[in-house]
Short mmCIF file of C-alpha atoms in Angstrom, two decimals:
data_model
loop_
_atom_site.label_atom_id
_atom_site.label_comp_id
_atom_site.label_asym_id
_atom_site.label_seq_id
_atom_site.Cartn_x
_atom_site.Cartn_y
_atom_site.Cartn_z
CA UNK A 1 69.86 95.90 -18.86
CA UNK A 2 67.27 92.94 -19.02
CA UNK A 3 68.25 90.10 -16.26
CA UNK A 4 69.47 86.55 -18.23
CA UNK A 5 66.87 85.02 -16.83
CA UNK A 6 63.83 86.89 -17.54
CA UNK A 7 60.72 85.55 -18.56
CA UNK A 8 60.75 86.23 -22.53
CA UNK A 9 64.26 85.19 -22.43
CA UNK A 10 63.43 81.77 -20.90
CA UNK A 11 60.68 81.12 -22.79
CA UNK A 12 62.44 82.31 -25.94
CA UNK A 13 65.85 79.84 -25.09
CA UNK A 14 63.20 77.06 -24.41
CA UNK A 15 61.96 77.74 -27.68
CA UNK A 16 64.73 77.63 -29.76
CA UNK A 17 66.29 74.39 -27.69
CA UNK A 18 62.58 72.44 -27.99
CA UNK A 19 60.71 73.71 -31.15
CA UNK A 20 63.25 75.24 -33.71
CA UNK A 21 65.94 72.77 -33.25
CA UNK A 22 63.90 69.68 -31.58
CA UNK A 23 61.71 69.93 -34.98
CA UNK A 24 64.53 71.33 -37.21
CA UNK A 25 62.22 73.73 -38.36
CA UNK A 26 65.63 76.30 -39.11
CA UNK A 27 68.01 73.51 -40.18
CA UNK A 28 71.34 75.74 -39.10
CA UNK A 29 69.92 76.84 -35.43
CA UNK A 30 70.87 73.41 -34.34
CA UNK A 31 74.47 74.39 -34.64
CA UNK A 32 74.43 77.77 -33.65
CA UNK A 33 72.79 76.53 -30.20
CA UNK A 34 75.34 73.85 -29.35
CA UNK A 35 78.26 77.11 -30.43
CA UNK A 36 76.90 79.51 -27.89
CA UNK A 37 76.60 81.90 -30.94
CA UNK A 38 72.96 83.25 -30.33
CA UNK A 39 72.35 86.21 -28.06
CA UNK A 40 68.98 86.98 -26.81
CA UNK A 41 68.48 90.25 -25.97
CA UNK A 42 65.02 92.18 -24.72
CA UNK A 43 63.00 95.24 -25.07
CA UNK A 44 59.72 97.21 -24.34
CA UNK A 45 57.83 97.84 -27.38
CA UNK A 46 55.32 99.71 -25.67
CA UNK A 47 57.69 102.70 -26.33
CA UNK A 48 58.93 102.08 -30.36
CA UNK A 49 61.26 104.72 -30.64
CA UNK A 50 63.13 102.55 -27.61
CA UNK A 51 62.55 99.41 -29.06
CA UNK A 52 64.00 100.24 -32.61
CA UNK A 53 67.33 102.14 -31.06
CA UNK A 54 67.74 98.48 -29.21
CA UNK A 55 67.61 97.18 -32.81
CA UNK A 56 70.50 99.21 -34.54
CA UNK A 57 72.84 98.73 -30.87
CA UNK A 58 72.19 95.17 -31.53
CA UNK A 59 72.82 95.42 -35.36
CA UNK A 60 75.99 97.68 -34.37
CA UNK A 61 76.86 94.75 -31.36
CA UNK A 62 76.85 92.15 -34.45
CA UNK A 63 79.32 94.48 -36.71
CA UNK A 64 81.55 94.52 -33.44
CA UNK A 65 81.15 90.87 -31.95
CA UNK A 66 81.91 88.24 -35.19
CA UNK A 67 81.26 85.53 -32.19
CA UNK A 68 77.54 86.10 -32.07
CA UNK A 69 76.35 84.76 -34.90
CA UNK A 70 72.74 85.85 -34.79
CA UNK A 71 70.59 87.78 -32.01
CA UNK A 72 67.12 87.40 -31.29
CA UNK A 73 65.55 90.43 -30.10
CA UNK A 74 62.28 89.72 -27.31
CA UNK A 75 60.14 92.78 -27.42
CA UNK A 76 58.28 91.65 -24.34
CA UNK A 77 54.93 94.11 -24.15
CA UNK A 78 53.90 96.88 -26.41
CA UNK A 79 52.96 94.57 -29.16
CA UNK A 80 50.89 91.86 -28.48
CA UNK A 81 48.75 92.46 -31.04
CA UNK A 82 49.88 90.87 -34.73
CA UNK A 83 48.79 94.12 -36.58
CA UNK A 84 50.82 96.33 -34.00
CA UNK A 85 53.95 94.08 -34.38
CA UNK A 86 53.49 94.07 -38.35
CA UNK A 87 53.92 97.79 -37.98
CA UNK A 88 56.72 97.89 -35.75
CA UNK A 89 58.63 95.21 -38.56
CA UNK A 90 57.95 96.99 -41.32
CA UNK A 91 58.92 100.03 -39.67
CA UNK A 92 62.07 98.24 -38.21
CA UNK A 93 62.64 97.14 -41.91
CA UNK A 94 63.31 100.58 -42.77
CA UNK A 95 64.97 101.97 -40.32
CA UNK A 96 67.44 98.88 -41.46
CA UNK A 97 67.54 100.20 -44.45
CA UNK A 98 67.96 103.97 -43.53
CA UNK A 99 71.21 102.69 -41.13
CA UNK A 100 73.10 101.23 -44.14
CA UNK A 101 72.43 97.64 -43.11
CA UNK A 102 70.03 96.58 -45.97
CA UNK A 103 72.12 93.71 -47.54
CA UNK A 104 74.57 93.07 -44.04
CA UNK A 105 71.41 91.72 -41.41
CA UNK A 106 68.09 90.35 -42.57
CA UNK A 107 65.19 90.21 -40.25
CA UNK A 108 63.20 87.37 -39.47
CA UNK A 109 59.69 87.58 -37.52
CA UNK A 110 57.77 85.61 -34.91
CA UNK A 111 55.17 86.26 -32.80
CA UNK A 112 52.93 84.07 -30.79
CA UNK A 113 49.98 85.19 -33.32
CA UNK A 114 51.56 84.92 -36.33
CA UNK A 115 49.38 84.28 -39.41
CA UNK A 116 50.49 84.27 -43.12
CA UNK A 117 48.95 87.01 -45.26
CA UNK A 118 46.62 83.62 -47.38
CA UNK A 119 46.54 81.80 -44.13
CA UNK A 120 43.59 80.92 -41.75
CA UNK A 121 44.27 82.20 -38.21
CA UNK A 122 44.17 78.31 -36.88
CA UNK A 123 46.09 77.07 -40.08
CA UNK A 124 48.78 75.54 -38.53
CA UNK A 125 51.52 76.34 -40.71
CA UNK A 126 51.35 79.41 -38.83
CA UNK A 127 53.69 77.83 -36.57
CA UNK A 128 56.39 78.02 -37.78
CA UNK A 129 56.60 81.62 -37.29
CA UNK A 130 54.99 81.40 -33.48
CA UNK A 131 57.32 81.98 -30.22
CA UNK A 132 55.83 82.57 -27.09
CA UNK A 133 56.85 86.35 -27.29
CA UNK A 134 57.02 89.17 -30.24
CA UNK A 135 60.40 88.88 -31.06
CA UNK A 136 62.90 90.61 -34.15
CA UNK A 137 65.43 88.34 -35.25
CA UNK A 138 68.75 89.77 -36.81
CA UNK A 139 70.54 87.30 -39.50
CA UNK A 140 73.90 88.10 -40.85
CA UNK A 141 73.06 87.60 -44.16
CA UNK A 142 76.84 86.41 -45.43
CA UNK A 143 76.14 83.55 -43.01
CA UNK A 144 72.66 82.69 -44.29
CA UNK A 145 73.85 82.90 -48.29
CA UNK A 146 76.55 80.54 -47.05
CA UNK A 147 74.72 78.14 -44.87
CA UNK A 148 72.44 77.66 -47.28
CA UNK A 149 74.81 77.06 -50.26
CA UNK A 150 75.98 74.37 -48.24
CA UNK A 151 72.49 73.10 -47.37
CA UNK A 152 72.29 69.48 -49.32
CA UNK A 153 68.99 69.66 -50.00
CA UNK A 154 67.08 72.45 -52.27
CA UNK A 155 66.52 75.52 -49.92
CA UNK A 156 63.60 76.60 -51.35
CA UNK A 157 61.64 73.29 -49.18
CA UNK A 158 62.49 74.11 -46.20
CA UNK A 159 59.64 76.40 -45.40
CA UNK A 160 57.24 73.57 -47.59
CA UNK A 161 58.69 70.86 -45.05
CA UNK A 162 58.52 72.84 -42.14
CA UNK A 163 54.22 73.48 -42.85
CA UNK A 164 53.81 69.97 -43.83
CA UNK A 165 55.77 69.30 -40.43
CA UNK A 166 53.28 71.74 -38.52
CA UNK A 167 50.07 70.00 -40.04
CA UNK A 168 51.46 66.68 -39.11
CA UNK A 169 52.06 67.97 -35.23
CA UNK A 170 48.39 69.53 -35.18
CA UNK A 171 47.50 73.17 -34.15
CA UNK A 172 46.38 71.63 -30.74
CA UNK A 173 49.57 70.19 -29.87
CA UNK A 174 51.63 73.15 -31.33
CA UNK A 175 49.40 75.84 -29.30
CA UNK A 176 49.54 73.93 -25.99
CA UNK A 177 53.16 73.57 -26.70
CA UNK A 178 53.38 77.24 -26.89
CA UNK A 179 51.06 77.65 -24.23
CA UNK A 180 53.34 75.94 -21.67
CA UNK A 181 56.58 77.75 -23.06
CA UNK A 182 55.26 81.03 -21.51
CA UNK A 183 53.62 79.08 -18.53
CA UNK A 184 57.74 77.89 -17.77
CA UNK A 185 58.56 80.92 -17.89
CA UNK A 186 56.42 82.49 -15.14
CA UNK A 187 57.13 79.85 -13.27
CA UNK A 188 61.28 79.88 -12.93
#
């Protein structure tokens, strides 16, 4: 069992609480944070087979625990590289799939070299799918279609806000920013 306080774990909480809410970039994480409803779990990628049965207990951990609303899985080594961690999603994609939970948990992805498939490496609307550490992200996806039914504004520009909000912060800023998240971390 990973230790509360592990590295990718505080650099991942420090993440959420001072780029993904402080710059609203996921307008419902805001609420889930101040619930307690997020878990943040860790694994080793460097073994995948490992790595992937951590995803379905933590899919099967959602189906048994309504109180966590959405888990965030740190895969702290084994996949530093973006290509490697694109294969381990797409992978992890279908062993969702193959499990029965296509439709029930949706997957988000971040890692600290993310880079949209038309994007430049330094463009830095790759931000908003940075964290400090490769990381799967479970959604329930009844709570998403809901949240975002609710959402007063048009859904569909939140991800144009959230790159206009990553040009105006700079890549500079947004890398050091990153930067120091892991740096923390070592450090505590």
């Amino acid at each position: 069992m990973t230790a509360p306080d592990s590295h990718p774990l505080v650099a991942t909480r420090a993440w959420v609480e001072t780029f993904v809410v402080a710059h609203d970039v996921c307008p419902f994480a805001g609420r889930e944070l101040a619930r307690g409803t997020i878990r943040y779990a860790e694994a080793a990628a460097d073994d995948w087979e490992a790595a992937l049965l951590t995803l379905i207990e933590e899919c099967q951990r959602l189906d048994e625990t309504p109180g966590i609303e959405t888990t965030l899985l740190v895969l702290s080594r084994g996949v530093e590289d973006f290509d490697d961690y694109l294969d381990l999603l797409a992978i992890a994609e279908a062993l969702l799939a193959e499990q029965g939970y296509e439709g029930i948990y949706q997957l988000a992805s971040f890692h600290p070299d993310y880079c949209f498939e038309d994007a430049e490496p330094d463009d830095p609307g790759n931000f908003t799918n940075r964290s400090p550490w490769p990381m799967l992200h479970l959604l329930r996806e009844a709570s998403l279609e809901q949240a975002l039914a609710h959402y007063p504004d048009d859904p569909a520009q939140i991800p144009e806000r959230n790159i206009a909000e990553m040009h105006r912060l700079g890549r500079v800023r947004l890398a050091e920013s990153l930067a120091a998240l892991r740096d923390v971390s070592r450090r505590g």
